[in-house]
PDB file of C-alpha atoms in Angstrom:
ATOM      1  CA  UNK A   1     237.129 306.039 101.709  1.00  0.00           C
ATOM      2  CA  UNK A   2     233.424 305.731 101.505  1.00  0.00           C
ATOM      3  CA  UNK A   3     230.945 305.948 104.969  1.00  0.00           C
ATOM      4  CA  UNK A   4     230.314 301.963 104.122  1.00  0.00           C
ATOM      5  CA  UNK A   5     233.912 301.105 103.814  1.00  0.00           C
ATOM      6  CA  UNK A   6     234.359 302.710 107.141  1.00  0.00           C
ATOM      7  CA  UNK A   7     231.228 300.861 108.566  1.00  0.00           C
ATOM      8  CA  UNK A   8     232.378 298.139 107.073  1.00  0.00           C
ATOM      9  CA  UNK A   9     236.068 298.096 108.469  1.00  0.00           C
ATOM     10  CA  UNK A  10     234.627 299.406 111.828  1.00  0.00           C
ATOM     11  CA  UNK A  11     232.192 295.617 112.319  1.00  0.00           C
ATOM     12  CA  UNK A  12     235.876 294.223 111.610  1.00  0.00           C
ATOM     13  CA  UNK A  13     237.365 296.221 113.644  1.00  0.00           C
ATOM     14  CA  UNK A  14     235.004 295.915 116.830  1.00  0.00           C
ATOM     15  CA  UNK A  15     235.402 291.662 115.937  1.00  0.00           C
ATOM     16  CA  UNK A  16     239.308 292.333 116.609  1.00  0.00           C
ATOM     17  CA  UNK A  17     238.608 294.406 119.475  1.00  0.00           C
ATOM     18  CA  UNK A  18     236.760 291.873 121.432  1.00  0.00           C
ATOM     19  CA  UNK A  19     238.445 289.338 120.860  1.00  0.00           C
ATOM     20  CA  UNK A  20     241.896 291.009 121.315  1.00  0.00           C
ATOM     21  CA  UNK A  21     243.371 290.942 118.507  1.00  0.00           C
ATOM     22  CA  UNK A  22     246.547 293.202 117.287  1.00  0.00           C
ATOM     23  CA  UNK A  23     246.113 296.006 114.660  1.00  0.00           C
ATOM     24  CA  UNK A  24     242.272 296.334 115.654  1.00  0.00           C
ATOM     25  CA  UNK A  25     243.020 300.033 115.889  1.00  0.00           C
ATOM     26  CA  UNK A  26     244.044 300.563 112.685  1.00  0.00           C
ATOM     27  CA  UNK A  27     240.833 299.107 110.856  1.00  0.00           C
ATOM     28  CA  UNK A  28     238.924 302.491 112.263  1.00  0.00           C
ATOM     29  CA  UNK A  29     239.357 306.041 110.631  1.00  0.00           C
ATOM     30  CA  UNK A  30     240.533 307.651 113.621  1.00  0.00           C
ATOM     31  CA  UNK A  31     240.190 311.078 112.315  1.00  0.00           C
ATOM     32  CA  UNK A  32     237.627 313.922 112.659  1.00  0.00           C
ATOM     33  CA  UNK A  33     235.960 312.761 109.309  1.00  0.00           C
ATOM     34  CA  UNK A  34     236.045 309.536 110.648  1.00  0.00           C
ATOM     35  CA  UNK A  35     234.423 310.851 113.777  1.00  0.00           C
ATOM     36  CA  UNK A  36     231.873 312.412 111.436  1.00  0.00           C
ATOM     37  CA  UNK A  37     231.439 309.191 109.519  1.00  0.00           C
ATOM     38  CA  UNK A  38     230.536 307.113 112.765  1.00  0.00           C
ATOM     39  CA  UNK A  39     227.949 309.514 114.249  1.00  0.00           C
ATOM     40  CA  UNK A  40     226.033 309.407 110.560  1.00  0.00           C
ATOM     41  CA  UNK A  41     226.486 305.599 111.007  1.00  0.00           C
ATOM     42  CA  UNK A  42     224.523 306.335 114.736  1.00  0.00           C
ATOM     43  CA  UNK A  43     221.504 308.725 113.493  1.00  0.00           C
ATOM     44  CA  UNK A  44     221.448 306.198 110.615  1.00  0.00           C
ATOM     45  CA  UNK A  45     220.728 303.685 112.709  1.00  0.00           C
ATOM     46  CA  UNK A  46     218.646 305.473 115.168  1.00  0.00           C
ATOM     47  CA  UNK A  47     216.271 306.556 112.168  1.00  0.00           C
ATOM     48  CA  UNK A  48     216.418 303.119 110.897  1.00  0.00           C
ATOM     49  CA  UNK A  49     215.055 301.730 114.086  1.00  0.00           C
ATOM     50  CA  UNK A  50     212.494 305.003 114.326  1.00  0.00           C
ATOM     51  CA  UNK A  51     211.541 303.415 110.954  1.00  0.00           C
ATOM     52  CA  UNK A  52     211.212 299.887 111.780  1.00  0.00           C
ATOM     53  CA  UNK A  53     208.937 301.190 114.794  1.00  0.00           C
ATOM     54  CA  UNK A  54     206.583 303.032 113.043  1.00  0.00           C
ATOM     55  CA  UNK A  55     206.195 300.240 110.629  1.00  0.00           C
ATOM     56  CA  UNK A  56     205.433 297.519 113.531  1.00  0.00           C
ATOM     57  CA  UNK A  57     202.966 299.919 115.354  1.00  0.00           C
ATOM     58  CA  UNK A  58     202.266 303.016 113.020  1.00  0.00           C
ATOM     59  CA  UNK A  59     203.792 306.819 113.031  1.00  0.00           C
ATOM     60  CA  UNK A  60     204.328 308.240 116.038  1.00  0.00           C
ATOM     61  CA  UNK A  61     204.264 311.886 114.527  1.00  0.00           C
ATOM     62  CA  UNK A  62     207.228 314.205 113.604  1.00  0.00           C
ATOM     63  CA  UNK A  63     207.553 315.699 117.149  1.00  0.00           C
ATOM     64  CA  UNK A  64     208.261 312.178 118.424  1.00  0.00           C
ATOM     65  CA  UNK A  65     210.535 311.632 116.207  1.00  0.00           C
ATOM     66  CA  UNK A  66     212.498 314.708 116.342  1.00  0.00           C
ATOM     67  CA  UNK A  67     212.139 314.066 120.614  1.00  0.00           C
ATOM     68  CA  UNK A  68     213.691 310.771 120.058  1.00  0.00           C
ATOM     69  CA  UNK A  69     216.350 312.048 117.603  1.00  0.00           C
ATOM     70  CA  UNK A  70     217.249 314.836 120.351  1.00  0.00           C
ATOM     71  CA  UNK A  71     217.078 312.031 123.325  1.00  0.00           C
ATOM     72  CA  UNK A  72     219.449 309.619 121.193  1.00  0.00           C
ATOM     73  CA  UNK A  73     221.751 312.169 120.442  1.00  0.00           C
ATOM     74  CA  UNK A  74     222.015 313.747 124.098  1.00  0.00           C
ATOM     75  CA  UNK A  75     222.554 309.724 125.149  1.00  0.00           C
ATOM     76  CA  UNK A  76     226.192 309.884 122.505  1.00  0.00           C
ATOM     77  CA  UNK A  77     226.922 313.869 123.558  1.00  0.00           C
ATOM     78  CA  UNK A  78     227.145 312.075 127.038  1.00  0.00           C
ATOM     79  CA  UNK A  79     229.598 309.249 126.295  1.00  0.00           C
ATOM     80  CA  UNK A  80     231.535 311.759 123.829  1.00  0.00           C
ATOM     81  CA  UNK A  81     231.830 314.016 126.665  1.00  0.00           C
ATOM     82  CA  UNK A  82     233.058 311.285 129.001  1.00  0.00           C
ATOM     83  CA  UNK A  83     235.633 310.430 126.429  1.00  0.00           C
ATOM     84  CA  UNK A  84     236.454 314.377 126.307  1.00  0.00           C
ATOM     85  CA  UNK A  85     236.746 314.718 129.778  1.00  0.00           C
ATOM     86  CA  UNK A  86     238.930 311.219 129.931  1.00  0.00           C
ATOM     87  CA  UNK A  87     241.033 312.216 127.415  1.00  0.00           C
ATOM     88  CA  UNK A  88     242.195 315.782 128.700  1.00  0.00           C
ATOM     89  CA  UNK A  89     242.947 314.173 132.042  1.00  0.00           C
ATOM     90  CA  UNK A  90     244.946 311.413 131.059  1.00  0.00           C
ATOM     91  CA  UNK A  91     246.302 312.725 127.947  1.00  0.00           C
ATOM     92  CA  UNK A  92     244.984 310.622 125.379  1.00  0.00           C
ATOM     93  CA  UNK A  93     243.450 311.379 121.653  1.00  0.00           C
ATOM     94  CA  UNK A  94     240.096 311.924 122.595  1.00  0.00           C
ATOM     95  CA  UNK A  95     239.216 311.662 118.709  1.00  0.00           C
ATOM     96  CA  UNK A  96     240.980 307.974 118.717  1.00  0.00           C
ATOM     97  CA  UNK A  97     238.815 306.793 121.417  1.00  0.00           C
ATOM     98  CA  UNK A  98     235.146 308.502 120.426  1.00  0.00           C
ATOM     99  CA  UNK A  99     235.139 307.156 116.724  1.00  0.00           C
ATOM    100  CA  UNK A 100     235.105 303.464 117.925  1.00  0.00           C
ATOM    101  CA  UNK A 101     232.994 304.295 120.864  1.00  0.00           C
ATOM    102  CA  UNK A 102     230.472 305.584 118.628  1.00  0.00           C
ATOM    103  CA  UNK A 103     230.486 302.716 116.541  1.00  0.00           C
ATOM    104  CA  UNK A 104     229.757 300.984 119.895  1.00  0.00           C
ATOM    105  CA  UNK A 105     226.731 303.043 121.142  1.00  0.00           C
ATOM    106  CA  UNK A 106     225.579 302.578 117.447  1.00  0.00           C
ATOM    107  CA  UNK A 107     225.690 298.688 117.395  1.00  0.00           C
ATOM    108  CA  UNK A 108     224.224 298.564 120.643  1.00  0.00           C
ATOM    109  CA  UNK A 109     221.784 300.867 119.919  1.00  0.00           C
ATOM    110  CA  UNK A 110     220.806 298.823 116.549  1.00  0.00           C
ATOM    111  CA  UNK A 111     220.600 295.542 118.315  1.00  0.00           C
ATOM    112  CA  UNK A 112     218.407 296.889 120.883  1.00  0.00           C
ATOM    113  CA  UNK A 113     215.051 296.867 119.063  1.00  0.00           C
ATOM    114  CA  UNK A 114     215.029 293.230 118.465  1.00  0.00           C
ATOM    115  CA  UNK A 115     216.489 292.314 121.908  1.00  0.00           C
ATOM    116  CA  UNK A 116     213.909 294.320 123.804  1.00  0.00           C
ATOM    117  CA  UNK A 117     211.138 292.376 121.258  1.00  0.00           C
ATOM    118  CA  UNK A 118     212.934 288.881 122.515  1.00  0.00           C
ATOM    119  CA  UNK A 119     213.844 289.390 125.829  1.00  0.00           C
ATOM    120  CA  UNK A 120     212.061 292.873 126.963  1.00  0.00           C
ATOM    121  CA  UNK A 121     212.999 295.463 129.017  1.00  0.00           C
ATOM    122  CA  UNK A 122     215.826 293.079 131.251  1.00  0.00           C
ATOM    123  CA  UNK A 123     217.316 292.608 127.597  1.00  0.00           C
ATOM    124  CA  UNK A 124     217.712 296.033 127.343  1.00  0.00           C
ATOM    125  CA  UNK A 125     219.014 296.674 130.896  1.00  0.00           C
ATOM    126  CA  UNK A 126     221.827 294.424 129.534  1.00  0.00           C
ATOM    127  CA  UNK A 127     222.676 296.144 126.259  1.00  0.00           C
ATOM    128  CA  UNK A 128     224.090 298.763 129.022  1.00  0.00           C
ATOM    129  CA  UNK A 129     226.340 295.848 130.015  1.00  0.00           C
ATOM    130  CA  UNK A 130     227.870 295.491 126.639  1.00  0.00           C
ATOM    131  CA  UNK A 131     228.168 298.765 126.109  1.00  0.00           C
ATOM    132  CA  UNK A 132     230.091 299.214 129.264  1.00  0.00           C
ATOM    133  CA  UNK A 133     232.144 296.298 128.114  1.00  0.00           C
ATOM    134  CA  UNK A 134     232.621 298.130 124.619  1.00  0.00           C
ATOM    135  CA  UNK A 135     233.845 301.464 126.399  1.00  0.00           C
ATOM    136  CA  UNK A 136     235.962 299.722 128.059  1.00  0.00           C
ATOM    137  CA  UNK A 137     238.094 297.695 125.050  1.00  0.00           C
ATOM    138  CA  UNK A 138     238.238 301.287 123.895  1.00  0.00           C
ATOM    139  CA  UNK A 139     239.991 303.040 126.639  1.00  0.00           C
ATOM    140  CA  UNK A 140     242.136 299.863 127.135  1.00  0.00           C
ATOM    141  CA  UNK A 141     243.489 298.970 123.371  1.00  0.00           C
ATOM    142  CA  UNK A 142     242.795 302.692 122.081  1.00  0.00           C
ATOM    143  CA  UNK A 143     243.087 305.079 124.618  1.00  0.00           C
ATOM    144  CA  UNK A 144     246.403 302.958 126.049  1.00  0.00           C
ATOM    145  CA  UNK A 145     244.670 303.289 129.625  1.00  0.00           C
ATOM    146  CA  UNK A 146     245.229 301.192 132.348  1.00  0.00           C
ATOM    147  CA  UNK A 147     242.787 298.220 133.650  1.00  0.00           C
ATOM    148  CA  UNK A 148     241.285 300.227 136.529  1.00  0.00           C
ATOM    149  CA  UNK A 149     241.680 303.687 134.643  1.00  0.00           C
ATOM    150  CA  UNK A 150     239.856 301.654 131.874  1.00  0.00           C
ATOM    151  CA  UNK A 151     237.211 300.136 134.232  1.00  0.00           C
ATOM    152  CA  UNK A 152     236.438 303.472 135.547  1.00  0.00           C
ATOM    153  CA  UNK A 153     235.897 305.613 132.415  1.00  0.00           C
ATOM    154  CA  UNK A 154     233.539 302.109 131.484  1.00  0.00           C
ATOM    155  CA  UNK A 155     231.281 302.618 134.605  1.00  0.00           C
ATOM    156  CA  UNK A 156     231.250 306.388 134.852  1.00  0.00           C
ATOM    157  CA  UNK A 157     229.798 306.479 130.627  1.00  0.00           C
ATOM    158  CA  UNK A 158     227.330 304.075 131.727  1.00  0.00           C
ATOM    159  CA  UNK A 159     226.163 305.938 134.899  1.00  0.00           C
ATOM    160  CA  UNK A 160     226.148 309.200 132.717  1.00  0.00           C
ATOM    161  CA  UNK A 161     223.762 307.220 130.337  1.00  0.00           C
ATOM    162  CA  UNK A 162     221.596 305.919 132.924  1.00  0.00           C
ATOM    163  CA  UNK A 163     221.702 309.296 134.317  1.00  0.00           C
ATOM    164  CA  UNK A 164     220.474 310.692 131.278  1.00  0.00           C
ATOM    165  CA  UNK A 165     218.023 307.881 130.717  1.00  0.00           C
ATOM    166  CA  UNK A 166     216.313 308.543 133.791  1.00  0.00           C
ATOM    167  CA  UNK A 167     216.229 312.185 133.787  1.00  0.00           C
ATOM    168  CA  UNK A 168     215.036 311.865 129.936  1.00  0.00           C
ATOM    169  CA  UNK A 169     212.160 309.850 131.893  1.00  0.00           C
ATOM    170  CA  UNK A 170     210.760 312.035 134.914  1.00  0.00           C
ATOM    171  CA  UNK A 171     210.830 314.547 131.947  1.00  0.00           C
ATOM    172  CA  UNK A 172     208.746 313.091 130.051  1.00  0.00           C
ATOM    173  CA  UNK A 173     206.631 311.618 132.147  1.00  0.00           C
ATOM    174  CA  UNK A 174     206.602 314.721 134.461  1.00  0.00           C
ATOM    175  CA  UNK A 175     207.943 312.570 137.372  1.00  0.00           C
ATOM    176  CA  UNK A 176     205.183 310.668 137.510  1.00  0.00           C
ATOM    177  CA  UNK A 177     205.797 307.046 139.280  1.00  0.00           C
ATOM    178  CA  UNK A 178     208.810 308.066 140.236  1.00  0.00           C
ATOM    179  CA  UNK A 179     209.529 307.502 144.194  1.00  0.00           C
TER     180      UNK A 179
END
């Protein structure tokens, strides 16, 4: 299967996972070349918005870009190391549960740019939210977790991420306005 058949069948299969439906498991390649399919699907997207970005307010330079390439995919190596970590404790296919959850941080991550345009940076506050929300179909209908198992792995992946987002912050701006 082509990378856009998976993408494809991955949009359908995030549809069946929020809404619950049966089967939504099996519309995602849950295989290491699937796993390798969804992460091109998240620095596609990444570069896509890096793109759109540049075009709205001009080029930001190649070492931007390559910063925010790094910073995006430190922000996944966190949730995919959640998911590790999840997975050898409760015995669970860690591969199963990080190609949809990739998928996730990617869709997220794509909707963000026009969210933060609309509704600024509470918008994008939110997308955290979802994300959580995402994690958490994953562990639940994928990972065969249970509902508070579930809820934690959700809220420890998005205090990694907001871990990571704020230590990607004080180094960047060398802790300046911070405290």
């Amino acid at each position: 299967m082509n990378a856009f058949g998976e993408l494809w069948r991955a949009i359908v299969g995030w549809l069946d996972l929020l809404t619950a439906r049966p089967g939504a498991a099996d519309k995602f390649n849950l295989t290491g070349l699937g796993l390798v399919n969804a992460v091109g699907c998240f620095f596609a997207i990444v570069l896509l918005l890096i793109v759109i970005e540049s075009g709205l307010s001009g080029f930001p330079g190649w070492a931007t870009v390559i910063l925010s390439l790094l910073a995006n995919a430190l922000q996944l190596g966190v949730v995919l190391g959640v998911i590790s970590v999840t997975a050898q404790v409760f015995r669970t296919p860690a591969v199963a549960m990080a190609v949809p959850a990739t998928y996730a941080v990617a869709f997220v991550f794509g909707l963000s740019l026009p969210l933060a345009y609309l509704g600024g940076s509470n918008a994008l506050t939110a997308t955290l939210g979802v994300i959580g929300f995402m994690l958490f179909r994953v562990a639940r209908e994928i990972g065969k977790l249970r509902f508070g198992i579930s809820a934690a792995f959700a809220i420890l992946s998005i205090v990694a991420l907001v871990a990571i987002r704020v230590g990607l912050y004080m180094l960047t701006t060398g802790s300046n306005g911070v405290g």
